[in-house]
XYZ file of C-alpha atoms in Angstrom:
744
model
C 85.075 -19.050 -86.510
C 84.981 -21.977 -84.506
C 87.984 -21.934 -82.099
C 90.613 -24.730 -82.139
C 90.930 -24.606 -78.159
C 88.741 -23.011 -75.605
C 90.750 -21.656 -72.673
C 89.116 -21.177 -69.296
C 90.894 -18.783 -66.956
C 89.707 -19.163 -63.203
C 90.716 -16.151 -61.131
C 89.516 -14.767 -57.851
C 91.379 -12.397 -55.164
C 94.551 -11.012 -56.673
C 93.640 -12.345 -60.228
C 93.655 -8.909 -62.054
C 97.500 -8.618 -62.176
C 98.094 -12.212 -63.428
C 95.430 -11.739 -66.076
C 96.983 -8.553 -67.344
C 100.401 -10.328 -67.532
C 98.942 -13.296 -69.360
C 97.362 -11.139 -72.009
C 100.455 -8.814 -72.433
C 102.335 -11.884 -73.695
C 99.470 -13.507 -75.734
C 99.155 -12.895 -79.500
C 95.841 -11.729 -80.756
C 95.541 -14.352 -83.630
C 96.003 -17.614 -81.656
C 92.779 -19.282 -83.028
C 91.615 -19.851 -79.471
C 88.827 -18.478 -77.418
C 89.418 -17.235 -73.834
C 86.803 -17.265 -71.015
C 87.570 -15.346 -67.874
C 85.653 -16.748 -64.744
C 85.891 -14.730 -61.652
C 84.159 -14.600 -58.144
C 82.296 -11.182 -58.867
C 80.374 -9.197 -56.211
C 76.627 -8.858 -57.069
C 76.493 -5.257 -55.609
C 79.169 -3.687 -57.837
C 79.666 -3.281 -61.563
C 82.927 -5.017 -62.841
C 85.466 -3.062 -64.769
C 87.284 -6.081 -65.927
C 86.419 -5.586 -69.631
C 87.582 -1.919 -69.540
C 90.814 -2.750 -67.704
C 91.764 -5.852 -69.946
C 91.087 -4.098 -72.898
C 94.424 -2.062 -72.609
C 96.387 -5.322 -72.562
C 94.963 -7.208 -75.603
C 93.723 -6.428 -79.133
C 91.227 -9.229 -79.007
C 87.531 -8.054 -78.582
C 86.254 -8.517 -75.055
C 82.568 -9.409 -74.453
C 80.317 -9.905 -71.627
C 78.594 -13.243 -72.191
C 74.846 -13.300 -72.845
C 72.827 -16.556 -73.019
C 73.107 -18.528 -76.041
C 76.103 -16.504 -77.294
C 78.306 -18.751 -79.659
C 81.942 -19.148 -78.817
C 84.266 -17.746 -81.376
C 87.999 -17.722 -81.867
C 90.331 -14.865 -80.945
C 87.729 -13.336 -78.526
C 87.748 -12.814 -74.825
C 84.666 -13.742 -72.954
C 83.653 -12.364 -69.312
C 81.197 -14.063 -67.019
C 78.349 -11.733 -65.704
C 77.725 -10.907 -62.177
C 75.178 -13.025 -60.282
C 75.343 -15.761 -63.062
C 76.664 -19.349 -63.406
C 77.881 -20.137 -66.834
C 78.525 -23.377 -68.915
C 79.475 -24.169 -72.478
C 77.337 -26.524 -74.399
C 77.141 -27.128 -78.120
C 79.783 -24.388 -78.702
C 77.456 -21.833 -76.909
C 77.476 -20.296 -73.568
C 74.411 -21.008 -71.331
C 73.728 -18.824 -68.318
C 71.781 -19.392 -65.143
C 70.995 -17.428 -61.971
C 73.304 -18.239 -59.051
C 71.495 -19.467 -55.956
C 71.593 -16.549 -53.493
C 70.692 -18.874 -50.764
C 73.847 -21.110 -51.379
C 76.666 -20.347 -48.983
C 79.426 -21.052 -51.303
C 79.434 -20.817 -54.967
C 82.050 -22.495 -57.213
C 81.617 -20.829 -60.754
C 85.068 -22.008 -61.889
C 84.413 -25.647 -61.196
C 81.052 -25.512 -62.855
C 82.555 -23.985 -66.090
C 85.583 -26.100 -66.066
C 83.410 -29.380 -65.928
C 81.246 -28.268 -68.864
C 84.315 -27.181 -70.824
C 85.722 -30.817 -70.412
C 82.354 -32.345 -71.612
C 81.946 -30.023 -74.648
C 85.403 -29.643 -75.796
C 87.333 -32.793 -74.564
C 91.051 -32.773 -75.567
C 90.597 -29.253 -76.987
C 89.765 -27.811 -73.545
C 92.351 -25.803 -71.532
C 91.927 -24.916 -67.768
C 94.065 -22.135 -66.148
C 93.944 -21.547 -62.404
C 95.238 -18.198 -61.320
C 95.517 -16.219 -58.010
C 92.673 -16.710 -55.505
C 91.649 -17.996 -52.007
C 89.817 -21.176 -51.382
C 89.550 -24.288 -53.771
C 87.460 -23.306 -56.596
C 88.913 -25.006 -59.824
C 90.522 -27.862 -58.146
C 87.575 -30.358 -58.869
C 87.005 -29.008 -62.469
C 90.750 -29.385 -63.382
C 90.373 -33.183 -62.831
C 87.463 -33.363 -65.479
C 89.533 -31.463 -68.086
C 92.502 -33.631 -67.397
C 90.522 -36.860 -67.818
C 88.982 -35.436 -71.002
C 92.493 -35.113 -72.216
C 92.857 -31.498 -71.962
C 95.530 -29.171 -70.687
C 95.710 -28.034 -67.118
C 98.108 -25.030 -66.249
C 98.518 -23.412 -62.776
C 100.012 -20.257 -61.705
C 103.057 -20.770 -59.575
C 102.143 -20.344 -56.099
C 105.251 -18.109 -55.455
C 103.978 -15.646 -58.061
C 100.290 -15.512 -56.772
C 99.178 -13.001 -54.243
C 96.618 -15.431 -52.952
C 97.877 -18.996 -53.286
C 94.836 -20.831 -51.930
C 93.412 -21.798 -55.502
C 96.760 -22.497 -57.185
C 97.758 -24.863 -54.253
C 94.543 -26.716 -54.341
C 94.674 -27.135 -57.967
C 98.281 -28.480 -57.773
C 97.254 -30.887 -54.896
C 94.629 -32.498 -57.301
C 97.796 -34.028 -59.116
C 96.650 -33.263 -62.638
C 98.425 -29.976 -63.312
C 100.531 -30.149 -66.582
C 102.839 -27.305 -65.374
C 103.008 -24.516 -62.710
C 104.190 -21.374 -64.288
C 104.340 -17.612 -63.794
C 101.212 -16.010 -65.871
C 103.690 -14.360 -68.408
C 105.139 -17.786 -69.239
C 101.750 -19.447 -69.821
C 101.063 -18.181 -73.342
C 104.091 -19.761 -74.570
C 103.288 -23.259 -72.947
C 99.772 -22.782 -74.334
C 101.129 -22.160 -77.879
C 103.507 -25.068 -77.687
C 100.605 -27.420 -76.533
C 98.541 -26.255 -79.584
C 101.356 -26.709 -81.923
C 102.608 -30.259 -80.705
C 99.018 -31.629 -80.558
C 97.612 -30.389 -83.719
C 96.115 -33.142 -85.817
C 98.436 -32.361 -88.651
C 101.632 -32.569 -86.587
C 103.143 -36.051 -86.503
C 106.271 -35.066 -84.717
C 105.357 -36.383 -81.088
C 104.761 -39.890 -82.362
C 108.457 -40.036 -83.532
C 109.696 -38.584 -80.279
C 108.656 -41.656 -78.254
C 109.311 -44.347 -81.199
C 112.653 -45.558 -79.606
C 111.786 -48.909 -78.056
C 114.673 -48.947 -75.830
C 113.685 -45.594 -74.414
C 110.037 -46.795 -73.706
C 111.511 -50.041 -72.225
C 113.606 -47.714 -69.778
C 110.686 -45.665 -68.728
C 108.733 -48.915 -67.992
C 111.620 -50.107 -65.872
C 111.853 -46.898 -63.980
C 108.140 -47.114 -63.106
C 108.499 -50.892 -62.091
C 111.469 -50.252 -59.901
C 109.818 -47.253 -57.999
C 106.029 -48.485 -57.855
C 106.252 -52.164 -58.598
C 103.770 -51.973 -61.638
C 104.776 -53.427 -64.995
C 103.144 -51.183 -67.536
C 104.300 -53.701 -70.427
C 100.990 -55.202 -69.793
C 99.065 -52.040 -70.760
C 98.238 -51.211 -74.369
C 101.197 -49.614 -76.040
C 98.834 -46.939 -77.747
C 97.611 -45.842 -74.230
C 100.886 -45.725 -72.436
C 102.605 -44.065 -75.529
C 100.015 -41.233 -75.729
C 100.291 -40.403 -72.086
C 104.160 -40.345 -72.326
C 103.810 -38.133 -75.270
C 101.626 -35.931 -73.402
C 104.157 -35.611 -70.430
C 107.011 -35.259 -72.945
C 105.135 -32.141 -74.268
C 104.312 -30.627 -70.899
C 107.981 -31.186 -69.792
C 109.136 -29.354 -72.890
C 111.575 -32.072 -73.533
C 113.122 -32.461 -77.011
C 113.270 -36.248 -77.072
C 112.841 -39.272 -74.858
C 116.462 -39.401 -73.775
C 116.253 -35.970 -72.261
C 112.966 -36.827 -70.592
C 114.425 -39.989 -69.144
C 117.095 -37.976 -67.549
C 114.560 -35.781 -66.040
C 112.643 -38.773 -64.847
C 115.738 -39.992 -63.050
C 116.490 -36.675 -61.439
C 112.942 -35.540 -60.505
C 110.793 -37.753 -58.478
C 107.866 -35.381 -58.716
C 107.956 -35.803 -62.568
C 107.877 -39.649 -62.232
C 105.032 -39.442 -59.820
C 103.206 -37.100 -62.274
C 103.711 -39.802 -65.110
C 102.640 -42.691 -62.906
C 99.375 -40.764 -61.944
C 98.750 -40.151 -65.673
C 99.149 -43.805 -66.661
C 96.791 -45.058 -63.825
C 93.604 -43.710 -65.326
C 91.216 -43.385 -62.338
C 87.877 -42.240 -63.717
C 85.041 -43.126 -61.183
C 81.984 -41.663 -59.336
C 79.206 -42.756 -57.238
C 76.640 -44.997 -59.015
C 78.363 -44.625 -62.369
C 76.166 -45.939 -65.058
C 73.046 -46.020 -63.134
C 71.164 -48.851 -65.283
C 74.045 -51.143 -64.407
C 73.617 -50.666 -60.690
C 69.689 -50.984 -61.083
C 70.425 -54.407 -62.640
C 72.545 -55.285 -59.487
C 69.895 -54.022 -57.297
C 66.794 -55.483 -58.863
C 68.172 -58.934 -60.158
C 71.602 -59.969 -58.948
C 72.012 -58.979 -55.259
C 68.674 -60.476 -54.147
C 69.425 -63.669 -55.682
C 73.057 -63.802 -54.206
C 71.678 -62.985 -50.777
C 68.963 -65.610 -50.739
C 71.127 -68.413 -52.373
C 73.168 -69.262 -49.169
C 72.455 -69.853 -45.616
C 72.139 -66.726 -43.511
C 75.241 -67.497 -41.483
C 77.502 -67.658 -44.736
C 79.028 -64.269 -45.595
C 78.318 -62.796 -48.903
C 81.716 -61.951 -50.400
C 82.106 -59.264 -52.986
C 85.123 -57.814 -54.703
C 85.576 -54.512 -56.393
C 88.826 -54.623 -58.556
C 90.358 -51.304 -59.471
C 88.227 -49.453 -57.047
C 90.441 -45.972 -57.346
C 89.207 -43.627 -54.600
C 86.458 -45.936 -53.432
C 83.032 -44.392 -55.016
C 82.187 -47.706 -56.675
C 82.816 -49.823 -53.555
C 80.741 -47.501 -51.381
C 78.084 -47.470 -54.120
C 77.913 -51.397 -54.041
C 77.700 -51.289 -50.157
C 74.777 -48.994 -50.309
C 72.921 -51.279 -52.708
C 73.808 -54.179 -50.517
C 72.513 -52.656 -47.446
C 69.185 -51.454 -49.011
C 68.685 -54.956 -50.638
C 69.155 -56.782 -47.217
C 66.626 -54.592 -45.832
C 64.168 -55.950 -48.187
C 65.091 -59.614 -48.512
C 66.869 -60.397 -45.099
C 70.175 -59.821 -43.181
C 73.388 -61.686 -44.034
C 76.968 -61.021 -42.983
C 78.881 -59.170 -45.770
C 82.446 -58.437 -46.605
C 83.505 -56.364 -49.488
C 86.982 -56.292 -50.846
C 88.127 -53.280 -52.643
C 91.623 -53.286 -54.289
C 93.677 -51.102 -56.414
C 97.462 -50.739 -57.378
C 97.653 -47.029 -56.257
C 98.508 -46.638 -52.691
C 97.219 -42.923 -52.607
C 93.889 -43.739 -54.063
C 93.332 -46.488 -51.436
C 94.240 -44.135 -48.600
C 91.712 -41.614 -49.858
C 89.094 -44.482 -50.238
C 89.623 -45.672 -46.589
C 88.970 -42.161 -45.296
C 85.788 -41.956 -47.221
C 85.729 -38.083 -47.514
C 84.073 -36.658 -50.743
C 83.178 -33.151 -51.624
C 79.530 -32.198 -52.503
C 80.278 -32.385 -56.370
C 81.456 -36.143 -55.896
C 78.012 -36.876 -54.350
C 75.983 -35.436 -57.332
C 74.787 -39.025 -58.120
C 73.642 -39.788 -54.568
C 70.010 -39.079 -53.583
C 69.166 -36.886 -50.662
C 67.922 -39.957 -48.662
C 71.150 -41.829 -49.276
C 73.218 -38.879 -48.428
C 71.414 -38.383 -45.076
C 71.712 -42.088 -44.117
C 75.141 -43.087 -45.104
C 77.086 -39.663 -44.850
C 77.957 -37.217 -42.144
C 78.750 -33.628 -43.387
C 82.057 -32.343 -42.209
C 82.475 -28.663 -43.183
C 82.208 -28.481 -47.031
C 82.797 -32.268 -47.328
C 80.746 -35.481 -46.673
C 82.289 -38.600 -44.910
C 80.976 -42.058 -45.034
C 79.589 -43.187 -41.657
C 82.251 -45.214 -39.585
C 80.066 -48.430 -39.286
C 79.433 -48.508 -42.977
C 83.196 -48.034 -43.789
C 83.858 -51.167 -41.796
C 81.905 -53.226 -44.350
C 84.663 -52.685 -46.878
C 88.343 -53.837 -46.746
C 90.601 -51.799 -48.793
C 93.827 -53.304 -49.955
C 96.544 -52.853 -52.469
C 96.376 -55.526 -54.886
C 97.623 -56.089 -58.679
C 95.029 -58.175 -60.568
C 97.844 -59.233 -63.074
C 100.452 -60.702 -60.672
C 98.777 -61.126 -57.146
C 96.769 -64.288 -56.079
C 93.055 -63.620 -56.331
C 90.437 -63.679 -53.449
C 88.352 -66.967 -53.363
C 84.745 -67.986 -52.883
C 83.565 -64.508 -54.143
C 79.853 -64.110 -55.011
C 80.243 -60.799 -57.088
C 83.180 -59.238 -58.861
C 83.003 -55.684 -60.369
C 85.854 -54.571 -62.543
C 84.762 -51.782 -64.803
C 86.706 -49.937 -67.523
C 90.305 -51.295 -66.592
C 90.737 -54.335 -68.717
C 90.281 -51.971 -71.888
C 93.745 -50.635 -70.949
C 95.416 -54.089 -70.680
C 96.978 -56.130 -73.586
C 94.826 -59.098 -74.698
C 97.110 -61.734 -72.893
C 96.852 -59.784 -69.691
C 92.992 -59.336 -70.012
C 92.673 -63.118 -70.395
C 94.763 -63.771 -67.375
C 92.881 -61.414 -65.279
C 89.507 -62.856 -66.405
C 90.834 -66.318 -65.840
C 91.682 -65.352 -62.159
C 88.246 -63.848 -61.756
C 86.610 -67.083 -62.996
C 88.695 -68.947 -60.520
C 87.728 -66.585 -57.597
C 83.999 -66.708 -58.277
C 81.846 -69.265 -56.709
C 79.610 -71.241 -59.140
C 76.627 -69.139 -59.828
C 78.589 -66.004 -58.982
C 78.317 -62.708 -60.982
C 80.859 -60.756 -62.977
C 80.266 -57.137 -63.940
C 82.612 -55.580 -66.563
C 82.524 -52.103 -68.315
C 80.325 -51.618 -71.372
C 83.329 -51.819 -73.722
C 84.662 -55.093 -72.194
C 83.837 -58.935 -72.408
C 85.209 -62.215 -71.394
C 86.651 -62.992 -74.937
C 88.080 -66.532 -75.011
C 86.868 -67.241 -71.582
C 83.066 -66.685 -72.606
C 82.127 -70.368 -72.538
C 82.799 -70.409 -68.703
C 80.193 -67.672 -68.249
C 76.449 -67.333 -68.893
C 75.586 -63.924 -70.380
C 73.054 -62.153 -68.046
C 73.129 -58.712 -69.923
C 75.014 -57.870 -72.975
C 74.745 -54.021 -72.900
C 76.234 -53.706 -69.325
C 78.421 -56.887 -69.711
C 77.025 -58.891 -66.812
C 77.813 -62.428 -66.601
C 77.386 -65.558 -64.306
C 79.903 -68.274 -63.676
C 78.383 -71.485 -64.985
C 80.954 -74.138 -64.411
C 84.093 -74.736 -62.431
C 86.134 -75.880 -65.410
C 88.728 -73.288 -65.695
C 89.985 -72.244 -69.256
C 93.750 -72.718 -69.275
C 95.655 -69.421 -69.632
C 99.364 -68.918 -69.336
C 99.625 -66.988 -66.162
C 103.442 -66.483 -66.628
C 103.021 -63.291 -68.727
C 106.304 -61.965 -70.048
C 106.964 -58.490 -71.144
C 108.199 -58.801 -74.756
C 110.290 -56.153 -76.392
C 109.149 -54.953 -79.859
C 109.988 -57.280 -82.632
C 112.808 -55.205 -83.929
C 114.571 -55.226 -80.636
C 114.085 -58.950 -79.833
C 117.113 -61.179 -80.390
C 116.646 -64.135 -82.812
C 115.382 -67.215 -81.215
C 118.176 -69.615 -80.197
C 117.973 -73.171 -81.649
C 116.833 -75.690 -78.894
C 119.744 -77.699 -77.503
C 119.970 -81.330 -78.619
C 118.059 -83.534 -76.156
C 118.869 -86.910 -74.792
C 116.678 -90.049 -74.901
C 114.563 -88.563 -72.151
C 113.732 -84.985 -71.410
C 114.095 -83.513 -67.838
C 110.274 -83.175 -67.609
C 109.888 -87.016 -68.340
C 112.480 -87.941 -65.555
C 110.863 -85.620 -62.951
C 107.639 -87.136 -63.660
C 109.009 -90.583 -63.249
C 110.753 -89.523 -59.972
C 107.453 -88.135 -58.646
C 105.688 -91.562 -59.390
C 108.361 -93.529 -57.536
C 108.389 -91.056 -54.669
C 104.670 -91.559 -54.240
C 105.142 -95.376 -54.215
C 108.034 -95.387 -51.866
C 107.583 -92.489 -49.568
C 105.056 -92.490 -46.570
C 102.688 -89.496 -46.463
C 104.912 -86.532 -46.005
C 105.461 -82.855 -46.194
C 108.768 -81.175 -47.526
C 109.293 -77.768 -45.892
C 112.300 -75.324 -46.080
C 114.194 -73.833 -43.246
C 111.665 -71.061 -42.840
C 108.656 -73.481 -42.393
C 107.368 -72.881 -45.940
C 105.622 -75.811 -47.798
C 107.789 -76.983 -50.762
C 106.255 -80.416 -51.825
C 103.884 -83.041 -50.604
C 104.318 -86.876 -51.020
C 101.882 -89.701 -51.131
C 98.660 -87.964 -50.532
C 99.748 -85.962 -47.538
C 97.794 -82.935 -48.956
C 94.801 -84.442 -47.077
C 96.221 -83.070 -43.902
C 96.214 -79.391 -45.137
C 93.198 -77.121 -44.770
C 93.235 -73.977 -46.962
C 91.124 -71.112 -46.041
C 89.578 -68.202 -47.718
C 91.639 -65.356 -48.769
C 95.121 -64.837 -49.971
C 97.227 -67.863 -49.244
C 100.778 -68.002 -48.112
C 103.420 -70.606 -48.039
C 103.715 -70.974 -44.166
C 102.673 -74.643 -43.278
C 101.450 -73.471 -39.927
C 98.727 -71.362 -41.640
C 97.235 -74.417 -43.548
C 97.142 -77.076 -40.974
C 94.781 -78.043 -38.131
C 95.198 -77.070 -34.514
C 96.486 -80.504 -33.334
C 99.085 -80.722 -36.049
C 100.021 -77.105 -35.636
C 100.900 -77.729 -32.057
C 103.071 -80.752 -33.111
C 105.013 -78.521 -35.739
C 105.394 -75.631 -33.300
C 106.946 -77.987 -30.933
C 109.211 -79.643 -33.447
C 110.270 -77.739 -36.474
C 112.956 -75.471 -34.649
C 114.133 -78.323 -32.700
C 114.597 -80.648 -35.569
C 116.700 -78.013 -37.489
C 119.250 -78.037 -34.823
C 119.309 -81.687 -33.897
C 120.670 -84.538 -36.313
C 118.209 -87.110 -34.896
C 114.587 -87.321 -35.908
C 111.856 -85.920 -33.549
C 108.894 -88.272 -33.036
C 105.510 -87.458 -31.887
C 103.154 -90.377 -30.834
C 99.466 -90.640 -30.785
C 98.679 -87.361 -32.633
C 95.007 -87.575 -33.712
C 94.282 -85.954 -36.975
C 91.445 -85.718 -39.535
C 92.375 -86.955 -43.017
C 92.297 -90.698 -42.710
C 90.464 -93.033 -44.815
C 87.085 -91.636 -45.864
C 88.006 -88.477 -44.104
C 87.722 -89.983 -40.594
C 90.155 -88.984 -37.719
C 92.899 -91.412 -36.993
C 95.963 -91.574 -34.889
C 99.340 -91.106 -36.321
C 102.997 -91.042 -35.477
C 104.586 -87.747 -36.760
C 108.211 -87.754 -37.550
C 110.209 -84.698 -38.252
C 113.801 -84.942 -39.374
C 116.386 -82.741 -40.989
C 117.345 -83.432 -44.578
C 120.446 -81.910 -46.222
C 120.888 -81.997 -50.016
C 123.995 -82.928 -51.791
C 124.527 -79.525 -53.484
C 122.709 -77.097 -51.205
C 124.115 -76.112 -47.688
C 120.475 -75.019 -46.590
C 118.669 -77.921 -44.795
C 114.921 -78.932 -45.368
C 112.626 -80.563 -42.997
C 110.659 -83.694 -43.799
C 107.379 -84.296 -41.870
C 106.323 -87.987 -42.314
C 102.903 -89.392 -41.080
C 102.545 -93.200 -40.143
C 99.324 -94.793 -38.805
C 99.864 -96.478 -35.439
C 98.378 -99.519 -33.819
C 97.586 -100.081 -30.092
C 101.209 -100.172 -29.117
C 102.623 -97.991 -32.048
C 106.049 -98.633 -33.709
C 109.085 -98.275 -31.775
C 111.322 -95.117 -32.571
C 114.047 -95.559 -35.011
C 117.595 -95.617 -34.128
C 118.689 -92.410 -32.409
C 115.280 -90.911 -32.685
C 114.129 -88.519 -29.884
C 110.622 -89.215 -28.678
C 108.584 -86.268 -27.527
C 105.571 -86.403 -25.229
C 103.018 -84.444 -27.067
C 100.916 -83.835 -23.867
C 104.045 -82.173 -22.402
C 104.459 -79.894 -25.201
C 100.781 -79.016 -25.118
C 100.991 -78.295 -21.443
C 104.040 -76.104 -21.891
C 102.452 -74.250 -24.697
C 99.158 -73.737 -22.917
C 101.146 -72.470 -19.818
C 103.039 -69.992 -21.906
C 99.949 -68.675 -23.584
C 97.991 -68.467 -20.207
C 100.868 -66.486 -18.777
C 100.912 -64.270 -21.854
C 97.289 -63.853 -21.755
C 97.073 -62.927 -18.229
C 99.747 -60.244 -18.618
C 97.829 -58.945 -21.603
C 94.613 -58.670 -19.979
C 96.023 -56.864 -16.954
C 97.827 -54.426 -19.241
C 94.711 -53.955 -21.457
C 92.462 -53.353 -18.389
C 94.652 -50.597 -17.175
C 94.858 -49.077 -20.516
C 91.056 -49.201 -20.999
C 90.430 -47.383 -17.640
C 92.871 -44.681 -18.582
C 91.398 -44.316 -21.899
C 87.739 -44.121 -20.771
C 88.607 -41.477 -18.409
C 90.337 -39.494 -21.055
C 87.757 -40.375 -23.512
C 84.994 -38.742 -21.300
C 86.774 -35.507 -21.031
C 87.559 -35.417 -24.750
C 84.021 -36.262 -25.665
C 82.722 -33.264 -23.866
C 85.251 -30.986 -25.253
C 84.879 -32.396 -28.627
C 81.013 -31.698 -28.746
C 81.664 -28.167 -27.765
C 84.343 -27.549 -30.228
C 82.200 -29.148 -32.971
C 79.273 -26.858 -32.265
C 81.639 -23.865 -32.162
C 83.538 -25.198 -35.404
C 80.352 -25.581 -37.386
C 79.206 -21.899 -36.640
C 82.788 -20.612 -37.415
C 82.889 -22.677 -40.574
C 79.632 -21.448 -41.910
C 80.667 -17.807 -40.962
C 84.243 -18.108 -42.446
C 82.876 -19.489 -45.784
C 80.555 -16.450 -46.071
C 83.399 -14.039 -45.090
C 85.765 -15.670 -47.495
C 83.444 -15.453 -50.389
C 82.530 -11.587 -49.722
C 86.082 -10.991 -49.066
C 87.244 -12.319 -52.349
C 84.452 -10.414 -54.260
C 85.471 -7.016 -52.330
C 88.939 -7.608 -53.213
C 88.287 -8.078 -56.739
C 86.098 -5.030 -56.904
C 88.742 -3.012 -55.031
C 91.602 -4.145 -57.113
C 89.575 -2.961 -60.223
C 88.806 0.330 -58.717
C 92.408 0.951 -57.738
C 93.526 0.295 -61.227
C 90.778 2.765 -62.545
C 91.824 5.358 -60.061
C 95.352 5.130 -61.124
C 94.401 5.499 -64.650
C 92.431 8.734 -63.745
C 95.289 10.087 -61.574
C 97.500 9.708 -64.664
C 94.748 11.464 -66.978
C 94.265 14.215 -64.482
C 98.205 14.839 -64.384
C 98.222 14.844 -68.144
C 95.446 17.359 -68.347
C 97.132 19.615 -65.698
C 100.413 19.595 -67.780
C 98.539 20.488 -70.846
C 96.872 23.508 -69.288
C 99.929 24.732 -67.580
C 102.022 24.500 -70.704
C 99.408 26.426 -73.125
C 99.462 30.068 -73.681
C 95.545 30.412 -73.554
C 94.404 31.997 -70.346
C 91.362 29.970 -69.158
C 89.154 30.275 -66.151
C 86.811 27.414 -64.966
C 83.603 28.457 -63.204
C 81.074 26.470 -61.480
C 77.255 26.849 -62.014
C 76.997 29.671 -59.514
C 79.851 31.529 -61.527
C 82.349 31.007 -58.709
C 86.067 30.473 -59.930
C 86.916 26.876 -59.567
C 90.640 27.086 -61.107
C 92.537 29.072 -63.773
C 95.758 28.779 -65.929
C 98.807 30.757 -64.962
C 98.426 33.207 -67.919
C 95.279 34.496 -66.336
């Protein structure tokens, strides 16, 4: 009979006792199949089947190649074999005797996730090392259940702790409590059981969960598809064994760990190096060579990986760019990789990945772009400097600008249509004309398609063909469900003219009456421009701020530095003469008189500052009544003198620090090289010893259990012979007396 669920139990040193406790509390008719994966010694016969047979009524079988997976059976991995499940059958292969460290639990869990999907269960029990910690991620991403033995109950807590640190474990339990959690999971998530959908149908409760996540992490999940979010909340509800959403809400408010677990569940991060290789081949052969050649060699190529997770796709793109430039010519490159999850960005910035994560990277690329550190690989430092990792929310944060290529794959499918269109509109704005956009296979530009030319429909590759931006309402609102939304209020009666019409008229009058001016608040942030004063502003690439000092040229910045703070504290205007600025007629430079004065509103106590520009003749206009005229040259001289003094002090301090650092660095470098060599040798030896130790510990535990059983049987036989009335003499082959009963 085909099992409803296939349960993989990974155990190593100290794993016999938790396995016995698990099967002691497990019914024999669950409809599931159980597969025990251990680190077995190749030199000793395992007694696991005989020992576990005393704790379960289910048949126990040593797996043979091609054996089908059946319900209510226990399967054991043979020694010297690696095992996977595919198409409902077990497939065996010889383990590599030359490999220093084997990970049979990870290998099986990964195949279990691929073959069984949401009907896979991964359980990690006692053991040293980290085997299983990678495979549980695959099971979790496939929608399966992950249970981990509570580290406090494990004799060896290496494997349980590593699995818990992966951040995908549903619960950490004692082995005897796992069968109950397993049966609850199977009962709650059965296709015929509709109870969970009712459990989270309370729209007010869902809204409260959204608000908790937004307050704690700053992400508004109301823009995500309700079905996706609800399914993840249902899953956490089941794992937390909460009766209803209100109870789960109380737990979220009390326990930060549970809120973190829900947050990680909702941020679905599925990525790997060179995922969907045909899409990367398309970039390598067609898109990147064209983008690199189309601009001057001194203009940087700007790429943006949105939703980069732990950085695999960003580094994959960087590798492609480096290899393509080796063929078509060098050019400066800047890659922006962004995500909302800070923990993922920290992992991406470190650039450290295990061997399994690099399975899609060829040996040549691995040798060129990675450095081996113990059991892991780290991206070489100069290559990591090509990428800027930054926390960024594509829904609410301003996009990067003048980007040549944007990749955002398999993220938009989790967003609601309005949020999708807003993100795509921002991507369209960020791209240069002719820039490329790569989406996931299940995504498309939708209503914005007319702004893009389709390059490949299979891999959703597009090119921006116009700068005309499709209007999209960027002010997304989180609407509650219809049944909880209050009835729309009738619009208030309007007068002869609306406020919008009046404001438009006021703006027209101000442009006619005002000189070119900038209105700033008391913090120096730009509020409004009048009469064409925007020509004095120069916006640069990157995220834009409101500080006026960031968007003006050096000459005007010097004026504002010298006048803004002074104008805030003086009632009279501050006047700067003969300021030469670009932005005159036809864009030519001209000489201006710049006046800064404080403006107080009738209803607001906080003052504003008005910066006005007036062209000057040979003599220039006389300052107004009470105006304070400032010599710009004197301001410049004071500023330069202050900067020179500061620079001199900085240089002296830096020189001293450099000399000290160089001396210390030489000593540390020598020590580091010696330690590195010793560490590599010790690391290799330690891995081999740890593997052998776990195998021997497993064998020893089995033999100890067998000896205890034999001792018990011997005592029973002695008691039987002692209590019988039959006189018996035991002889050896040479007819010498070995033992006899008391009656003799």
